[in-house]
């Protein structure tokens, strides 16, 4: 078991080293290798933070070709490795080559946001329980903590009923029309809540999207707890909002990564012993 | 200690392998072997999720004989193994052969639901703390999260005072009359809350009942938190509810199983070292 | 480190074995040995449940001499062993022989309750964070969950201001007058909350007091969460309350003990490596 | 991995031993060595309690020279060691010799409080999520639990908008003027909340500041939960407040330290394996 833990820890470590060494290869390929490595680390962090559970996904746009994004096949977030990452087209959210693997039903969230927002390099979709209660009410999420200065004064909430046609069913974003509607709600913001469902968080990098997602959770909890005390709470005003350049995301990224390593040392076992990989492949 | 952990992990792994290999035996016996294996896994998952604690139980109907269901003897849920499983009759909730073991006082919950609902293959009774607060109020649980589309628009709450006759005491479902009354409250639904007590969750399989129980917990928490923000919250409408065929339970089942394996690797010890098995046998 | 864990686990196991073997000795001494063993186990459980933290204490009355009770010296609850247990007199809450060790400043809680209540064999005083919020309001704790049927329809809350004379200071129960006043508030009940401070829980045995304390915590949380949903909540009525004989405490006691063993296997280290025992001795 | 854990545990143990042995050296240097050792332990405790996360810092004043204080370079709190501690001047919050390391942007919190308060020997600034909700409302934190008798009847909340001039931006305390304004809000109290940001907690020693910070968290949670039950809650009155001499902080300090050791035994890995130290150095 210790060997299995060690192996898992080393795999994360190797990714870090891989990123560092990436400068030795050609620039664009390098960047894509680093982006995929960051993507796998992001899965580990977001599972560890309870932001991803059975469902939810992260993607990153290719640096080599902005019409391509990378996203894992349909699988439990906790188990994602580099080998699970597929290439998808921004134009229609379809895989370049599915390699016989099941693609994610809600990949249109990612494709349509990349299409609408050339500034976005990474998209997270999660069922975070921190934001769902707010999404069920008419109350809008507002930035209330110092580290949430990247949020607009009101974060929009996506209502899928506004886009669903007569006879349409379900809350999943399973086609381009729904994805495009979500992208319109997101507009130029970094976050949109999704009523009864979760959220999308976007960033100029995987790291930025992950750090934003972590602070969205804290901000939502603080706002909800404050609202249970008083209807009259203070949110950030204009001089308290910040631009990406004013917020160093490296510190929280490192912090989140280390919390994940700590957790891994405590918890992870060699899943291959239990035939789980085979089970997943069938899903 | 590591050996003990390994042993426990292997025992879960072996169950998985056993299920996979079941196709080599005669069909009905196979199915029953698989159902018992799933039952033991379900105990591990529901303890790990905090849905079962000192009390609570899961059963599964026999595939060989629909008038029989399988349920462990009266014991702490965390310790259930295949050897603890007894056969009980649907007709009167009595054990076919108690083998000298204490049967569970609330087995009538299971028997009476199987009697009333031929579609039900598995029954969970738990004291889940996520649903009890709602059960103490006149507020009904409603589906508010996308994954709770299996719930009716209002989940019924069982009030045992409605069935208790003059002079009767207690809140436990310890006879057929109380069990039948609970089954009537459950009606054709997958879940009924029990005032001040907990819930029953039923499914067409152990896996389905377990996954439903996990999402009932999340749904109840999200509804409660939203209600603390506003009395006016959005619940799922008809096009947002789904049929079992529309919700793939395998992904959350695998997710829950792996969380349990992770936890086991961290926590479980060889209890036989401490004479605990003897203590339990006396209960 | 693993050796340290093993040693700790064995020490708990040995206590269990010691209890079992106690029948071989003279009856009263046996009972006292078993009561002390249960006392140490109770400390481990209540720390593990978050009911005891830096402060709080448990005592047990002697079976040999009802005018004597056993209680550890002043020390962090997590570290209590049999060697730390002192004998105190019920009459004045003073140690028979302090053996140079610091006695607990709030031992009068225990002495005065044993004096007033011949039925009480064990007393717990804790700063449980589950009950403090209720204690700060005019709302009384009521039994709302099926397992809290041992509670009266309203649990009294002790207000130390009612007993403090002009010029007296502080909230601690540091003399017999304060202890006697608390015992009067407790009256014939199993629990009294203490405003802004915590609670006392008493039982006919260490096991009963511990199981009651665990369910008081759950009951308080469920009542508080339900009250945040509605002012109109259902509490247990007379036919739903139970006598001690109607509630088997062995199952929850075993459950709590095993949770503690699990936690120990995960967490405990050999504290003697760090000179902590010496630090404590100085306190 | 076990070796890494052991190494970490020993490093904490060694600090304790170092403190004990300090009496063998010259008095003032000794005291400073002990203060630095306590500072590192304080970081471990406050990270473990969730009071520090990605951000937040603790400092201690030099016993040798009251115009100097010790504070780690800008880095993740979880990783602070004695080697990271820099000397800063009280007069202008600048490092005596930065040794090429990045100093913390909010060091002015510390410098200005030491300048205004000769009684203060240690300053904690944290983003504690326990106090932020209260800070967003007009409700003042009041002492409601017995162990929070060190608090004033109302803890002040710092509003940075009151000090920010036209055109100034941000919520960080990144210059002497902002630090001085915070010190004025703190006044002679041990704690000031900071709206949407966190808190400062000061003490006559590192130990006192840490214990106070831990009880501020509990007090804030208890007050918030009680306020969700009733607007009319009881807070401590004058005879219930205490002076530092009346509250033995050693017990909770030892308790907090041991919880941290427990956690370390469970969680920590050898971070140097993953090149994280290099990553940090770049921040």
Short mmCIF file of N, CA and C in Angstrom, two decimals, chain C residues 11-77:
data_model
loop_
_atom_site.label_atom_id
_atom_site.label_comp_id
_atom_site.label_asym_id
_atom_site.label_seq_id
_atom_site.Cartn_x
_atom_site.Cartn_y
_atom_site.Cartn_z
N UNK C 11 -3.40 -0.94 24.21
CA UNK C 11 -3.75 -0.46 25.54
C UNK C 11 -5.26 -0.38 25.68
N UNK C 12 -5.94 0.03 24.60
CA UNK C 12 -7.41 0.05 24.66
C UNK C 12 -7.94 -1.38 24.70
N UNK C 13 -7.35 -2.23 23.87
CA UNK C 13 -7.76 -3.63 23.84
C UNK C 13 -7.58 -4.29 25.19
N UNK C 14 -6.45 -4.00 25.82
CA UNK C 14 -6.14 -4.61 27.11
C UNK C 14 -7.20 -4.23 28.13
N UNK C 15 -7.65 -2.99 28.07
CA UNK C 15 -8.69 -2.56 29.00
C UNK C 15 -9.93 -3.42 28.82
N UNK C 16 -10.30 -3.66 27.57
CA UNK C 16 -11.48 -4.48 27.28
C UNK C 16 -11.29 -5.87 27.86
N UNK C 17 -10.11 -6.44 27.60
CA UNK C 17 -9.81 -7.76 28.13
C UNK C 17 -9.84 -7.72 29.65
N UNK C 18 -9.24 -6.68 30.23
CA UNK C 18 -9.21 -6.54 31.69
C UNK C 18 -10.63 -6.58 32.25
N UNK C 19 -11.53 -5.85 31.60
CA UNK C 19 -12.92 -5.83 32.04
C UNK C 19 -13.50 -7.24 32.04
N UNK C 20 -13.25 -7.93 30.95
CA UNK C 20 -13.80 -9.27 30.79
C UNK C 20 -13.28 -10.21 31.86
N UNK C 21 -12.00 -10.06 32.16
CA UNK C 21 -11.37 -10.96 33.12
C UNK C 21 -11.71 -10.61 34.56
N UNK C 22 -12.35 -9.47 34.75
CA UNK C 22 -12.52 -8.94 36.10
C UNK C 22 -13.26 -9.91 37.01
N UNK C 23 -14.11 -10.76 36.46
CA UNK C 23 -14.88 -11.71 37.25
C UNK C 23 -14.04 -12.62 38.12
N UNK C 24 -12.77 -12.74 37.83
CA UNK C 24 -11.90 -13.62 38.59
C UNK C 24 -11.49 -13.04 39.94
N UNK C 25 -11.71 -11.75 40.15
CA UNK C 25 -11.30 -11.11 41.41
C UNK C 25 -12.50 -10.89 42.31
N UNK C 26 -12.24 -10.34 43.48
CA UNK C 26 -13.36 -10.08 44.40
C UNK C 26 -14.29 -9.05 43.76
N UNK C 27 -15.59 -9.20 44.02
CA UNK C 27 -16.62 -8.50 43.25
C UNK C 27 -16.48 -6.97 43.23
N UNK C 28 -16.40 -6.33 44.39
CA UNK C 28 -16.41 -4.87 44.43
C UNK C 28 -15.16 -4.28 43.78
N UNK C 29 -13.99 -4.86 44.10
CA UNK C 29 -12.75 -4.38 43.51
C UNK C 29 -12.81 -4.51 41.99
N UNK C 30 -13.35 -5.65 41.57
CA UNK C 30 -13.56 -5.89 40.16
C UNK C 30 -14.33 -4.77 39.51
N UNK C 31 -15.46 -4.49 40.13
CA UNK C 31 -16.33 -3.47 39.56
C UNK C 31 -15.58 -2.15 39.46
N UNK C 32 -14.81 -1.82 40.49
CA UNK C 32 -14.07 -0.56 40.43
C UNK C 32 -13.00 -0.60 39.34
N UNK C 33 -12.34 -1.73 39.17
CA UNK C 33 -11.35 -1.85 38.10
C UNK C 33 -12.04 -1.65 36.74
N UNK C 34 -13.20 -2.24 36.60
CA UNK C 34 -13.92 -2.10 35.35
C UNK C 34 -14.39 -0.66 35.14
N UNK C 35 -14.84 -0.03 36.21
CA UNK C 35 -15.29 1.36 36.09
C UNK C 35 -14.14 2.28 35.67
N UNK C 36 -12.96 2.03 36.23
CA UNK C 36 -11.80 2.86 35.83
C UNK C 36 -11.42 2.60 34.37
N UNK C 37 -11.51 1.33 33.98
CA UNK C 37 -11.21 1.00 32.58
C UNK C 37 -12.21 1.69 31.65
N UNK C 38 -13.49 1.63 32.03
CA UNK C 38 -14.51 2.31 31.22
C UNK C 38 -14.25 3.82 31.19
N UNK C 39 -13.77 4.35 32.31
CA UNK C 39 -13.51 5.79 32.38
C UNK C 39 -12.45 6.20 31.35
N UNK C 40 -11.39 5.43 31.26
CA UNK C 40 -10.33 5.74 30.29
C UNK C 40 -10.86 5.61 28.86
N UNK C 41 -11.62 4.56 28.60
CA UNK C 41 -12.23 4.39 27.27
C UNK C 41 -13.16 5.57 26.96
N UNK C 42 -13.90 6.00 27.98
CA UNK C 42 -14.83 7.12 27.80
C UNK C 42 -14.08 8.39 27.39
N UNK C 43 -12.91 8.64 28.01
CA UNK C 43 -12.11 9.81 27.61
C UNK C 43 -11.75 9.73 26.15
N UNK C 44 -11.31 8.54 25.71
CA UNK C 44 -10.90 8.39 24.30
C UNK C 44 -12.10 8.65 23.38
N UNK C 45 -13.26 8.10 23.74
CA UNK C 45 -14.45 8.27 22.90
C UNK C 45 -14.88 9.74 22.84
N UNK C 46 -14.93 10.39 23.99
CA UNK C 46 -15.47 11.75 24.03
C UNK C 46 -14.52 12.76 23.38
N UNK C 47 -13.23 12.49 23.44
CA UNK C 47 -12.29 13.33 22.69
C UNK C 47 -12.50 13.10 21.20
N UNK C 48 -12.64 11.84 20.82
CA UNK C 48 -12.82 11.49 19.41
C UNK C 48 -14.10 12.09 18.83
N UNK C 49 -15.14 12.18 19.64
CA UNK C 49 -16.41 12.74 19.18
C UNK C 49 -16.41 14.27 19.22
N UNK C 50 -15.33 14.88 19.71
CA UNK C 50 -15.28 16.34 19.79
C UNK C 50 -16.10 16.89 20.95
N UNK C 51 -16.49 16.02 21.88
CA UNK C 51 -17.28 16.48 23.03
C UNK C 51 -16.35 17.03 24.11
N UNK C 52 -15.20 16.42 24.29
CA UNK C 52 -14.14 16.99 25.15
C UNK C 52 -13.06 17.58 24.25
N UNK C 53 -12.49 18.71 24.64
CA UNK C 53 -11.36 19.26 23.88
C UNK C 53 -10.20 19.52 24.84
N UNK C 54 -9.82 20.77 25.01
CA UNK C 54 -8.75 21.06 25.97
C UNK C 54 -9.24 20.79 27.39
N UNK C 55 -10.51 20.99 27.60
CA UNK C 55 -11.08 20.91 28.93
C UNK C 55 -12.20 19.87 28.96
N UNK C 56 -12.81 19.72 30.12
CA UNK C 56 -13.90 18.75 30.29
C UNK C 56 -13.39 17.52 31.01
N UNK C 57 -14.29 16.84 31.73
CA UNK C 57 -13.87 15.67 32.51
C UNK C 57 -15.02 14.72 32.76
N UNK C 58 -14.66 13.48 33.04
CA UNK C 58 -15.62 12.42 33.36
C UNK C 58 -15.19 11.81 34.68
N UNK C 59 -16.16 11.41 35.47
CA UNK C 59 -15.84 10.70 36.71
C UNK C 59 -16.78 9.51 36.83
N UNK C 60 -16.43 8.61 37.77
CA UNK C 60 -17.30 7.46 38.06
C UNK C 60 -17.27 7.23 39.57
N UNK C 61 -18.40 6.88 40.13
CA UNK C 61 -18.50 6.63 41.56
C UNK C 61 -17.93 5.24 41.85
N UNK C 62 -17.34 5.08 43.01
CA UNK C 62 -16.83 3.77 43.42
C UNK C 62 -17.99 2.83 43.76
N UNK C 63 -17.85 1.57 43.36
CA UNK C 63 -18.89 0.58 43.72
C UNK C 63 -18.65 0.07 45.14
N UNK C 64 -17.42 0.16 45.57
CA UNK C 64 -16.99 -0.30 46.88
C UNK C 64 -17.44 0.67 47.96
N UNK C 65 -17.39 1.96 47.65
CA UNK C 65 -17.70 2.99 48.63
C UNK C 65 -18.39 4.15 47.92
N UNK C 66 -19.71 4.29 48.10
CA UNK C 66 -20.46 5.32 47.36
C UNK C 66 -20.07 6.75 47.74
N UNK C 67 -19.26 6.93 48.78
CA UNK C 67 -18.82 8.27 49.17
C UNK C 67 -17.52 8.66 48.48
N UNK C 68 -17.07 7.82 47.59
CA UNK C 68 -15.82 8.05 46.84
C UNK C 68 -16.13 8.07 45.35
N UNK C 69 -15.48 8.99 44.61
CA UNK C 69 -15.57 8.89 43.15
C UNK C 69 -14.18 9.00 42.55
N UNK C 70 -14.04 8.45 41.35
CA UNK C 70 -12.76 8.43 40.64
C UNK C 70 -12.76 9.47 39.53
N UNK C 71 -11.65 10.19 39.43
CA UNK C 71 -11.58 11.27 38.43
C UNK C 71 -10.11 11.53 38.15
N UNK C 72 -9.72 11.76 36.92
CA UNK C 72 -8.29 12.02 36.63
C UNK C 72 -7.84 13.37 37.21
N UNK C 73 -6.55 13.48 37.43
CA UNK C 73 -5.94 14.76 37.78
C UNK C 73 -6.20 15.78 36.65
N UNK C 74 -5.93 17.06 36.93
CA UNK C 74 -6.08 18.11 35.92
C UNK C 74 -5.09 17.86 34.79
N UNK C 75 -5.60 17.58 33.60
CA UNK C 75 -4.72 17.26 32.47
C UNK C 75 -5.53 17.27 31.19
N UNK C 76 -4.84 17.33 30.02
CA UNK C 76 -5.59 17.29 28.77
C UNK C 76 -6.34 15.96 28.62
N UNK C 77 -7.64 16.01 28.35
CA UNK C 77 -8.46 14.79 28.27
C UNK C 77 -7.90 13.71 27.34
#
